[in-house]
């Protein structure tokens, strides 16, 4: 199975550390993982170590931003 992960940061904090554990487990069980990250960073280095394909794409990590018309969270 191919699985795509979209990360909202490129840091190596709690959520991304947990995600790396999940990705490692999935890869060990013959799943193909791919990640999209907003910028280069520490998590990118971990993807390289795990041989996980990834792409750096610039995008807003949150749907709310100054000027957004809608309900803030």
GROMACS .gro file of N, CA, C and O in nm:
model
  292
    1UNK      N    1   0.084  -0.116   0.000
    1UNK     CA    2   0.000   0.000   0.000
    1UNK      C    3   0.090   0.124   0.000
    1UNK      O    4   0.192   0.128   0.066
    2UNK      N    5   0.051   0.226  -0.075
    2UNK     CA    6   0.122   0.354  -0.076
    2UNK      C    7   0.048   0.452   0.014
    2UNK      O    8  -0.073   0.466   0.005
    3UNK      N    9   0.123   0.518   0.102
    3UNK     CA   10   0.064   0.609   0.199
    3UNK      C   11   0.136   0.743   0.190
    3UNK      O   12   0.259   0.747   0.189
    4UNK      N   13   0.059   0.851   0.183
    4UNK     CA   14   0.116   0.986   0.178
    4UNK      C   15   0.091   1.055   0.311
    4UNK      O   16  -0.022   1.054   0.362
    5UNK      N   17   0.193   1.116   0.366
    5UNK     CA   18   0.182   1.193   0.489
    5UNK      C   19   0.211   1.339   0.458
    5UNK      O   20   0.307   1.370   0.389
    6UNK      N   21   0.127   1.428   0.508
    6UNK     CA   22   0.147   1.572   0.492
    6UNK      C   23   0.177   1.629   0.630
    6UNK      O   24   0.093   1.624   0.720
    7UNK      N   25   0.298   1.680   0.646
    7UNK     CA   26   0.341   1.733   0.775
    7UNK      C   27   0.321   1.884   0.778
    7UNK      O   28   0.338   1.951   0.676
    8UNK      N   29   0.290   1.939   0.896
    8UNK     CA   30   0.273   2.083   0.906
    8UNK      C   31   0.399   2.154   0.954
    8UNK      O   32   0.402   2.276   0.962
    9UNK      N   33   0.504   2.078   0.987
    9UNK     CA   34   0.631   2.140   1.024
    9UNK      C   35   0.744   2.045   0.986
    9UNK      O   36   0.722   1.925   0.963
   10UNK      N   37   0.864   2.097   0.983
   10UNK     CA   38   0.980   2.016   0.949
   10UNK      C   39   1.070   1.993   1.069
   10UNK      O   40   1.180   1.942   1.055
   11UNK      N   41   1.022   2.035   1.186
   11UNK     CA   42   1.099   2.015   1.308
   11UNK      C   43   1.089   1.872   1.358
   11UNK      O   44   1.006   1.794   1.314
   12UNK      N   45   1.174   1.840   1.452
   12UNK     CA   46   1.176   1.705   1.506
   12UNK      C   47   1.120   1.709   1.648
   12UNK      O   48   1.190   1.686   1.746
   13UNK      N   49   0.992   1.741   1.657
   13UNK     CA   50   0.924   1.752   1.786
   13UNK      C   51   0.837   1.629   1.808
   13UNK      O   52   0.843   1.533   1.731
   14UNK      N   53   0.753   1.629   1.909
   14UNK     CA   54   0.675   1.512   1.949
   14UNK      C   55   0.594   1.447   1.839
   14UNK      O   56   0.605   1.326   1.816
   15UNK      N   57   0.511   1.525   1.770
   15UNK     CA   58   0.424   1.467   1.668
   15UNK      C   59   0.505   1.406   1.553
   15UNK      O   60   0.476   1.295   1.507
   16UNK      N   61   0.607   1.477   1.510
   16UNK     CA   62   0.689   1.425   1.399
   16UNK      C   63   0.771   1.304   1.443
   16UNK      O   64   0.795   1.213   1.364
   17UNK      N   65   0.815   1.302   1.568
   17UNK     CA   66   0.887   1.184   1.619
   17UNK      C   67   0.796   1.062   1.619
   17UNK      O   68   0.835   0.952   1.580
   18UNK      N   69   0.672   1.081   1.662
   18UNK     CA   70   0.575   0.970   1.660
   18UNK      C   71   0.547   0.925   1.518
   18UNK      O   72   0.538   0.805   1.490
   19UNK      N   73   0.533   1.022   1.429
   19UNK     CA   74   0.508   0.989   1.288
   19UNK      C   75   0.625   0.910   1.229
   19UNK      O   76   0.604   0.815   1.154
   20UNK      N   77   0.747   0.946   1.264
   20UNK     CA   78   0.863   0.872   1.214
   20UNK      C   79   0.860   0.726   1.260
   20UNK      O   80   0.894   0.635   1.184
   21UNK      N   81   0.816   0.704   1.384
   21UNK     CA   82   0.803   0.568   1.434
   21UNK      C   83   0.699   0.489   1.354
   21UNK      O   84   0.721   0.373   1.320
   22UNK      N   85   0.588   0.555   1.324
   22UNK     CA   86   0.483   0.491   1.244
   22UNK      C   87   0.534   0.461   1.103
   22UNK      O   88   0.514   0.351   1.050
   23UNK      N   89   0.601   0.557   1.041
   23UNK     CA   90   0.654   0.538   0.906
   23UNK      C   91   0.755   0.423   0.904
   23UNK      O   92   0.754   0.339   0.814
   24UNK      N   93   0.842   0.419   1.005
   24UNK     CA   94   0.941   0.312   1.012
   24UNK      C   95   0.871   0.176   1.020
   24UNK      O   96   0.908   0.081   0.950
   25UNK      N   97   0.769   0.166   1.105
   25UNK     CA   98   0.693   0.042   1.119
   25UNK      C   99   0.628   0.003   0.986
   25UNK      O  100   0.633  -0.113   0.945
   26UNK      N  101   0.564   0.099   0.921
   26UNK     CA  102   0.496   0.070   0.794
   26UNK      C  103   0.595   0.024   0.687
   26UNK      O  104   0.567  -0.071   0.613
   27UNK      N  105   0.709   0.090   0.680
   27UNK     CA  106   0.810   0.051   0.580
   27UNK      C  107   0.864  -0.090   0.607
   27UNK      O  108   0.887  -0.166   0.513
   28UNK      N  109   0.880  -0.124   0.735
   28UNK     CA  110   0.928  -0.258   0.770
   28UNK      C  111   0.825  -0.364   0.733
   28UNK      O  112   0.860  -0.481   0.720
   29UNK      N  113   0.699  -0.323   0.718
   29UNK     CA  114   0.592  -0.417   0.684
   29UNK      C  115   0.548  -0.399   0.539
   29UNK      O  116   0.431  -0.419   0.505
   30UNK      N  117   0.643  -0.361   0.453
   30UNK     CA  118   0.627  -0.356   0.308
   30UNK      C  119   0.524  -0.255   0.256
   30UNK      O  120   0.461  -0.279   0.154
   31UNK      N  121   0.509  -0.145   0.327
   31UNK     CA  122   0.426  -0.037   0.277
   31UNK      C  123   0.518   0.072   0.223
   31UNK      O  124   0.629   0.092   0.273
   32UNK      N  125   0.475   0.142   0.121
   32UNK     CA  126   0.553   0.248   0.059
   32UNK      C  127   0.504   0.382   0.112
   32UNK      O  128   0.387   0.417   0.094
   33UNK      N  129   0.591   0.454   0.182
   33UNK     CA  130   0.553   0.582   0.242
   33UNK      C  131   0.615   0.698   0.167
   33UNK      O  132   0.728   0.689   0.118
   34UNK      N  133   0.541   0.806   0.160
   34UNK     CA  134   0.586   0.929   0.095
   34UNK      C  135   0.542   1.044   0.184
   34UNK      O  136   0.432   1.039   0.241
   35UNK      N  137   0.625   1.146   0.199
   35UNK     CA  138   0.592   1.258   0.285
   35UNK      C  139   0.606   1.390   0.210
   35UNK      O  140   0.691   1.404   0.122
   36UNK      N  141   0.521   1.484   0.246
   36UNK     CA  142   0.529   1.620   0.194
   36UNK      C  143   0.555   1.710   0.314
   36UNK      O  144   0.482   1.705   0.413
   37UNK      N  145   0.663   1.789   0.306
   37UNK     CA  146   0.699   1.878   0.416
   37UNK      C  147   0.707   2.021   0.366
   37UNK      O  148   0.736   2.046   0.249
   38UNK      N  149   0.679   2.120   0.454
   38UNK     CA  150   0.675   2.259   0.411
   38UNK      C  151   0.812   2.323   0.386
   38UNK      O  152   0.822   2.423   0.317
   39UNK      N  153   0.917   2.267   0.444
   39UNK     CA  154   1.053   2.321   0.426
   39UNK      C  155   1.153   2.218   0.474
   39UNK      O  156   1.116   2.121   0.541
   40UNK      N  157   1.278   2.237   0.439
   40UNK     CA  158   1.381   2.147   0.487
   40UNK      C  159   1.397   2.160   0.637
   40UNK      O  160   1.367   2.264   0.695
   41UNK      N  161   1.445   2.056   0.701
   41UNK     CA  162   1.463   2.060   0.846
   41UNK      C  163   1.510   1.927   0.900
   41UNK      O  164   1.551   1.838   0.825
   42UNK      N  165   1.501   1.913   1.031
   42UNK     CA  166   1.550   1.792   1.098
   42UNK      C  167   1.475   1.667   1.054
   42UNK      O  168   1.535   1.560   1.041
   43UNK      N  169   1.346   1.678   1.032
   43UNK     CA  170   1.269   1.560   0.992
   43UNK      C  171   1.314   1.512   0.853
   43UNK      O  172   1.312   1.392   0.824
   44UNK      N  173   1.359   1.603   0.771
   44UNK     CA  174   1.410   1.566   0.638
   44UNK      C  175   1.531   1.474   0.652
   44UNK      O  176   1.542   1.375   0.577
   45UNK      N  177   1.618   1.503   0.746
   45UNK     CA  178   1.735   1.418   0.768
   45UNK      C  179   1.694   1.277   0.812
   45UNK      O  180   1.755   1.178   0.771
   46UNK      N  181   1.589   1.269   0.893
   46UNK     CA  182   1.540   1.137   0.936
   46UNK      C  183   1.480   1.060   0.820
   46UNK      O  184   1.495   0.938   0.812
   47UNK      N  185   1.411   1.130   0.730
   47UNK     CA  186   1.356   1.063   0.611
   47UNK      C  187   1.470   1.004   0.527
   47UNK      O  188   1.457   0.895   0.474
   48UNK      N  189   1.578   1.077   0.517
   48UNK     CA  190   1.693   1.027   0.441
   48UNK      C  191   1.749   0.900   0.505
   48UNK      O  192   1.781   0.804   0.435
   49UNK      N  193   1.759   0.898   0.638
   49UNK     CA  194   1.810   0.781   0.709
   49UNK      C  195   1.720   0.659   0.688
   49UNK      O  196   1.769   0.546   0.678
   50UNK      N  197   1.588   0.683   0.681
   50UNK     CA  198   1.493   0.574   0.664
   50UNK      C  199   1.466   0.540   0.518
   50UNK      O  200   1.387   0.450   0.489
   51UNK      N  201   1.530   0.612   0.426
   51UNK     CA  202   1.507   0.596   0.282
   51UNK      C  203   1.360   0.616   0.245
   51UNK      O  204   1.304   0.541   0.165
   52UNK      N  205   1.299   0.717   0.305
   52UNK     CA  206   1.160   0.751   0.276
   52UNK      C  207   1.160   0.863   0.174
   52UNK      O  208   1.230   0.964   0.190
   53UNK      N  209   1.082   0.846   0.069
   53UNK     CA  210   1.070   0.952  -0.031
   53UNK      C  211   0.994   1.069   0.029
   53UNK      O  212   0.901   1.049   0.107
   54UNK      N  213   1.034   1.190  -0.008
   54UNK     CA  214   0.967   1.309   0.041
   54UNK      C  215   0.981   1.420  -0.061
   54UNK      O  216   1.065   1.414  -0.151
   55UNK      N  217   0.899   1.521  -0.047
   55UNK     CA  218   0.906   1.638  -0.134
   55UNK      C  219   0.885   1.760  -0.047
   55UNK      O  220   0.802   1.761   0.043
   56UNK      N  221   0.961   1.864  -0.076
   56UNK     CA  222   0.946   1.991  -0.007
   56UNK      C  223   0.856   2.079  -0.092
   56UNK      O  224   0.887   2.106  -0.208
   57UNK      N  225   0.743   2.118  -0.035
   57UNK     CA  226   0.647   2.206  -0.102
   57UNK      C  227   0.611   2.318  -0.007
   57UNK      O  228   0.576   2.293   0.107
   58UNK      N  229   0.618   2.438  -0.053
   58UNK     CA  230   0.582   2.552   0.031
   58UNK      C  231   0.429   2.561   0.041
   58UNK      O  232   0.360   2.567  -0.059
   59UNK      N  233   0.378   2.557   0.163
   59UNK     CA  234   0.235   2.571   0.185
   59UNK      C  235   0.212   2.621   0.327
   59UNK      O  236   0.300   2.611   0.413
   60UNK      N  237   0.096   2.676   0.349
   60UNK     CA  238   0.061   2.723   0.482
   60UNK      C  239   0.031   2.603   0.571
   60UNK      O  240  -0.049   2.518   0.534
   61UNK      N  241   0.092   2.597   0.688
   61UNK     CA  242   0.068   2.483   0.776
   61UNK      C  243  -0.064   2.491   0.851
   61UNK      O  244  -0.098   2.401   0.924
   62UNK      N  245  -0.139   2.599   0.834
   62UNK     CA  246  -0.263   2.617   0.909
   62UNK      C  247  -0.366   2.684   0.818
   62UNK      O  248  -0.332   2.760   0.728
   63UNK      N  249  -0.494   2.655   0.839
   63UNK     CA  250  -0.597   2.716   0.754
   63UNK      C  251  -0.633   2.857   0.800
   63UNK      O  252  -0.691   2.933   0.725
   64UNK      N  253  -0.599   2.893   0.923
   64UNK     CA  254  -0.631   3.027   0.972
   64UNK      C  255  -0.507   3.115   0.959
   64UNK      O  256  -0.398   3.075   0.996
   65UNK      N  257  -0.524   3.233   0.907
   65UNK     CA  258  -0.417   3.330   0.898
   65UNK      C  259  -0.479   3.468   0.896
   65UNK      O  260  -0.601   3.483   0.872
   66UNK      N  261  -0.404   3.573   0.927
   66UNK     CA  262  -0.462   3.709   0.928
   66UNK      C  263  -0.530   3.740   0.794
   66UNK      O  264  -0.473   3.716   0.689
   67UNK      N  265  -0.653   3.785   0.801
   67UNK     CA  266  -0.728   3.814   0.680
   67UNK      C  267  -0.818   3.700   0.635
   67UNK      O  268  -0.896   3.715   0.542
   68UNK      N  269  -0.807   3.584   0.699
   68UNK     CA  270  -0.889   3.468   0.664
   68UNK      C  271  -1.035   3.498   0.695
   68UNK      O  272  -1.066   3.546   0.804
   69UNK      N  273  -1.122   3.472   0.602
   69UNK     CA  274  -1.265   3.494   0.623
   69UNK      C  275  -1.326   3.360   0.666
   69UNK      O  276  -1.338   3.269   0.586
   70UNK      N  277  -1.360   3.349   0.790
   70UNK     CA  278  -1.415   3.225   0.843
   70UNK      C  279  -1.398   3.221   0.993
   70UNK      O  280  -1.341   3.312   1.053
   71UNK      N  281  -1.445   3.118   1.054
   71UNK     CA  282  -1.439   3.106   1.199
   71UNK      C  283  -1.301   3.061   1.243
   71UNK      O  284  -1.250   2.960   1.196
   72UNK      N  285  -1.235   3.137   1.333
   72UNK     CA  286  -1.106   3.092   1.386
   72UNK      C  287  -1.127   2.974   1.481
   72UNK      O  288  -1.232   2.958   1.540
   73UNK      N  289  -1.027   2.894   1.498
   73UNK     CA  290  -1.036   2.774   1.584
   73UNK      C  291  -0.995   2.806   1.723
   73UNK      O  292  -0.911   2.872   1.756
   0.00000   0.00000   0.00000
